[in-house]
Coordinates of C-alpha atoms in Angstrom, one line a residue:
M1489 CA -29.3 52.2 -31.7
N1490 CA -25.8 53.5 -31.1
N1491 CA -23.5 55.9 -33.0
D1492 CA -20.6 53.5 -33.7
L1493 CA -18.9 54.2 -37.0
I1494 CA -17.9 50.5 -37.4
P1495 CA -19.3 47.3 -35.9
A1496 CA -18.1 46.8 -32.4
A1497 CA -16.0 43.7 -31.8
V1498 CA -17.6 40.9 -29.9
A1499 CA -16.0 40.3 -26.5
A1500 CA -14.0 37.1 -26.2
R1501 CA -15.7 34.5 -24.1
V1502 CA -14.5 31.3 -22.4
P1503 CA -16.8 28.3 -21.7
V1504 CA -17.5 27.4 -18.0
R1505 CA -17.8 23.8 -17.0
G1506 CA -21.4 22.9 -16.2
R1507 CA -22.9 25.9 -18.0
D1508 CA -24.4 26.1 -21.5
T1509 CA -23.6 28.9 -24.0
S1510 CA -25.7 31.3 -22.0
G1511 CA -23.2 31.0 -19.1
M1512 CA -19.9 32.0 -20.9
F1513 CA -17.2 34.0 -19.1
P1514 CA -16.6 37.3 -20.9
V1515 CA -12.9 38.3 -21.0
R1516 CA -11.7 41.9 -20.4
R1517 CA -7.9 41.6 -20.3
I1518 CA -5.2 38.9 -20.2
Y1519 CA -2.3 39.4 -17.9
C1520 CA 0.7 37.0 -18.0
V1521 CA 3.5 36.3 -15.6
G1522 CA 7.0 35.6 -16.8
R1523 CA 9.6 33.4 -15.2
N1524 CA 7.3 32.3 -12.3
F1525 CA 8.9 28.8 -11.9
A1526 CA 12.5 28.7 -10.9
D1527 CA 13.3 25.8 -13.3
H1528 CA 11.9 27.7 -16.2
A1529 CA 13.8 30.9 -15.2
R1530 CA 17.0 28.9 -15.3
E1531 CA 16.3 27.3 -18.6
M1532 CA 15.8 30.8 -20.1
G1533 CA 19.1 31.9 -18.8
A1534 CA 17.9 33.9 -15.9
A1535 CA 18.8 33.7 -12.2
A1536 CA 16.2 32.0 -9.9
P1537 CA 15.6 33.4 -6.4
A1538 CA 17.2 31.5 -3.6
S1539 CA 14.4 32.4 -1.2
K1540 CA 11.1 34.3 -1.1
A1541 CA 12.9 37.4 0.2
D1542 CA 15.1 37.4 -3.0
R1543 CA 12.2 37.4 -5.5
G1544 CA 12.4 41.0 -6.4
T1545 CA 9.3 41.9 -8.5
P1546 CA 7.4 39.7 -10.9
V1547 CA 7.7 40.1 -14.7
F1548 CA 4.3 41.0 -16.4
F1549 CA 3.2 41.2 -20.0
L1550 CA -0.2 41.2 -21.7
K1551 CA -2.0 39.4 -24.5
P1552 CA -5.1 40.8 -26.3
A1553 CA -8.3 39.1 -25.3
D1554 CA -9.0 38.1 -28.9
A1555 CA -5.8 35.9 -28.8
L1556 CA -7.8 33.3 -26.9
V1557 CA -8.5 30.0 -28.7
T1558 CA -11.4 28.0 -27.2
D1559 CA -12.1 25.5 -30.0
G1560 CA -8.8 23.6 -29.6
V1561 CA -7.2 24.6 -33.0
A1562 CA -4.4 27.2 -33.1
A1563 CA -2.8 28.1 -36.5
Y1564 CA 1.0 28.2 -36.7
P1565 CA 1.7 32.0 -36.7
P1566 CA 3.5 34.0 -39.3
G1567 CA 6.9 35.5 -38.8
T1568 CA 8.5 32.7 -36.9
Q1569 CA 10.4 29.5 -37.3
D1570 CA 10.4 28.6 -33.6
L1571 CA 7.0 28.5 -32.0
H1572 CA 7.2 27.3 -28.4
H1573 CA 4.6 25.9 -25.9
E1574 CA 4.2 27.1 -22.3
I1575 CA 1.6 25.4 -20.2
E1576 CA 0.1 27.6 -17.5
L1577 CA -2.5 27.8 -14.7
V1578 CA -5.1 30.4 -15.6
V1579 CA -6.9 32.5 -13.0
A1580 CA -10.3 34.1 -13.8
L1581 CA -11.5 37.1 -11.8
G1582 CA -15.2 37.3 -11.1
A1583 CA -15.3 40.5 -9.2
D1584 CA -13.7 44.0 -9.4
A1585 CA -10.9 44.6 -7.0
P1586 CA -11.4 47.5 -4.6
A1587 CA -9.4 50.7 -5.1
G1588 CA -5.8 50.5 -4.0
V1589 CA -3.5 47.6 -3.5
I1590 CA -5.0 44.2 -2.8
D1591 CA -4.0 42.5 0.4
P1592 CA -3.0 38.9 -0.4
A1593 CA -5.4 37.7 2.3
D1594 CA -8.3 39.2 0.3
A1595 CA -7.3 37.8 -3.1
D1596 CA -9.5 34.7 -3.0
A1597 CA -12.7 36.7 -2.9
L1598 CA -12.0 38.1 -6.4
I1599 CA -11.5 34.7 -8.0
F1600 CA -14.3 33.1 -10.1
G1601 CA -12.4 30.0 -11.2
Y1602 CA -9.4 28.4 -12.8
G1603 CA -8.4 26.9 -16.1
I1604 CA -5.2 26.0 -17.9
G1605 CA -3.8 27.6 -21.0
L1606 CA -0.9 27.7 -23.5
D1607 CA 1.2 30.8 -23.7
L1608 CA 2.3 30.2 -27.3
T1609 CA 5.6 32.1 -27.9
R1610 CA 7.5 33.1 -31.1
R1611 CA 10.8 32.3 -29.4
D1612 CA 13.1 33.5 -32.2
L1613 CA 11.4 36.9 -32.2
Q1614 CA 11.6 37.1 -28.4
A1615 CA 15.3 36.2 -28.5
A1616 CA 16.1 38.8 -31.2
A1617 CA 14.2 41.5 -29.3
K1618 CA 16.0 40.6 -26.0
A1619 CA 19.4 40.8 -27.7
K1620 CA 18.7 44.3 -28.8
G1621 CA 17.1 45.4 -25.4
L1622 CA 13.7 45.9 -27.1
P1623 CA 10.2 45.0 -26.0
W1624 CA 9.1 41.5 -27.1
D1625 CA 5.3 42.0 -27.4
I1626 CA 5.4 40.5 -31.0
A1627 CA 6.7 37.3 -29.5
K1628 CA 3.7 36.9 -27.1
A1629 CA 0.7 39.0 -28.2
F1630 CA -0.2 37.6 -31.6
D1631 CA -3.3 36.0 -33.0
E1632 CA -4.3 32.6 -31.5
S1633 CA -1.5 32.8 -29.0
A1634 CA -3.6 31.8 -26.0
P1635 CA -5.4 28.4 -26.3
I1636 CA -7.5 27.9 -23.1
S1637 CA -9.5 25.2 -21.4
V1638 CA -12.9 25.5 -20.0
L1639 CA -13.0 27.4 -16.7
V1640 CA -13.8 25.5 -13.5
P1641 CA -15.3 27.4 -10.5
A1642 CA -12.8 27.9 -7.7
A1643 CA -14.8 25.8 -5.2
E1644 CA -14.5 22.8 -7.4
V1645 CA -10.7 23.2 -7.6
G1646 CA -9.9 23.6 -4.0
A1647 CA -6.3 24.1 -2.8
L1648 CA -3.9 24.8 -5.7
A1649 CA -0.5 24.0 -4.2
P1650 CA -0.6 20.2 -4.3
R1651 CA -2.0 20.0 -7.8
T1652 CA 0.2 19.0 -10.8
L1653 CA 0.3 21.0 -14.1
S1654 CA 1.5 19.0 -17.1
L1655 CA 1.7 19.1 -20.9
R1656 CA 2.2 16.3 -23.4
V1657 CA 2.9 16.8 -27.0
N1658 CA 2.1 14.0 -29.4
G1659 CA 1.8 11.8 -26.3
V1660 CA 5.2 12.6 -24.9
L1661 CA 5.5 14.4 -21.5
R1662 CA 7.3 17.7 -21.9
Q1663 CA 6.3 19.8 -18.9
Q1664 CA 5.3 18.9 -15.4
S1665 CA 5.3 20.6 -12.0
T1666 CA 3.3 21.0 -8.8
L1667 CA 1.9 24.4 -8.3
D1668 CA 3.7 24.8 -5.0
Q1669 CA 6.8 25.5 -7.1
L1670 CA 5.4 28.9 -8.3
I1671 CA 7.7 31.7 -7.2
W1672 CA 4.7 34.0 -6.9
D1673 CA 1.5 32.3 -5.9
V1674 CA -2.0 33.5 -6.9
P1675 CA -2.5 35.9 -4.0
D1676 CA 1.0 37.3 -4.4
I1677 CA 0.4 38.0 -8.1
L1678 CA -3.0 39.7 -7.6
H1679 CA -1.3 41.8 -4.9
E1680 CA 1.6 42.8 -7.3
L1681 CA -0.7 43.4 -10.3
S1682 CA -2.9 45.7 -8.2
K1683 CA 0.0 48.0 -7.7
L1684 CA 0.1 48.6 -11.5
Y1685 CA -3.5 48.0 -12.8
A1686 CA -7.1 48.3 -11.8
L1687 CA -8.2 44.6 -11.8
R1688 CA -11.7 43.9 -12.9
A1689 CA -14.2 41.1 -13.3
G1690 CA -13.4 39.3 -16.6
D1691 CA -9.6 39.5 -16.3
L1692 CA -7.6 36.4 -16.8
I1693 CA -4.1 35.8 -15.4
F1694 CA -1.7 33.3 -17.0
M1695 CA 0.5 32.3 -14.1
G1696 CA 3.7 31.3 -15.7
T1697 CA 5.2 28.0 -17.0
P1698 CA 7.5 25.3 -15.6
A1699 CA 10.6 24.1 -17.4
G1700 CA 10.5 22.0 -20.6
V1701 CA 9.3 24.6 -23.1
A1702 CA 10.1 23.5 -26.6
A1703 CA 9.2 23.9 -30.3
L1704 CA 5.9 23.0 -31.9
Q1705 CA 5.2 22.1 -35.5
P1706 CA 2.0 22.1 -37.6
G1707 CA 0.1 18.9 -36.8
D1708 CA 1.4 18.6 -33.2
V1709 CA -1.3 17.7 -30.6
C1710 CA -1.0 19.2 -27.2
E1711 CA -2.6 17.7 -24.1
G1712 CA -2.5 19.9 -21.0
A1713 CA -3.8 18.8 -17.6
L1714 CA -4.2 20.0 -14.0
D1715 CA -4.4 16.6 -12.3
D1716 CA -7.5 14.9 -13.6
L1717 CA -9.6 18.0 -12.9
I1718 CA -9.0 20.2 -16.0
R1719 CA -7.9 19.2 -19.5
L1720 CA -6.8 21.3 -22.5
D1721 CA -6.6 19.6 -25.9
C1722 CA -5.1 21.7 -28.7
R1723 CA -3.8 21.0 -32.2
I1724 CA -1.4 23.2 -34.1
A1725 CA -2.8 23.8 -37.6
P1726 CA -0.9 24.9 -40.7
P1727 CA -0.5 28.7 -41.2
R1728 CA -3.8 30.3 -42.2

């Protein structure tokens, strides 16, 4: 028996391929990387680095763990007329990072597996906040803003760089890129995140989206894929 004054929220959990419901992945935090493909940075009106030396620092934001959608149905959110899709590689950490800054060479030891997800974005709210120089959390960190696939253990995925990430909406290809086009790859991102946060088992990292982001409407069907290895099926439902 505990002394909680209200019932504690149940931790968000993501299915793992090959495991039953007793083998779910409990989620602690969701970190997200902005503008991590040069083509997407340009389509959002930002400069893309000409070389690795010109990258500067990555852009980070967070979503709440309970924004995850694992049943394939995300409701069109309130407060927006311009909901956008952003297909992303998702990295799942299965071990706590040691104290201090992670060496990129040690990053793989922390990774449990990978999935793909949609970073749903209220683009009109984001644009309005940017125009005023204000934070744009309300554009990213809302209910049901993070549909996600099952997670696949890292050993089954292998090398990421040659794999192709894609999204079709109602059968039409909208986004596609190989992961070697990431400005900051997975070891780089874990290194940079560890300068700012204590990374722990249960953390997810949405790695950024390629060009081709566009609007979604209720009834739209999204089909995300990482080659033929991981698939994400998601339907945008009417507002709740």
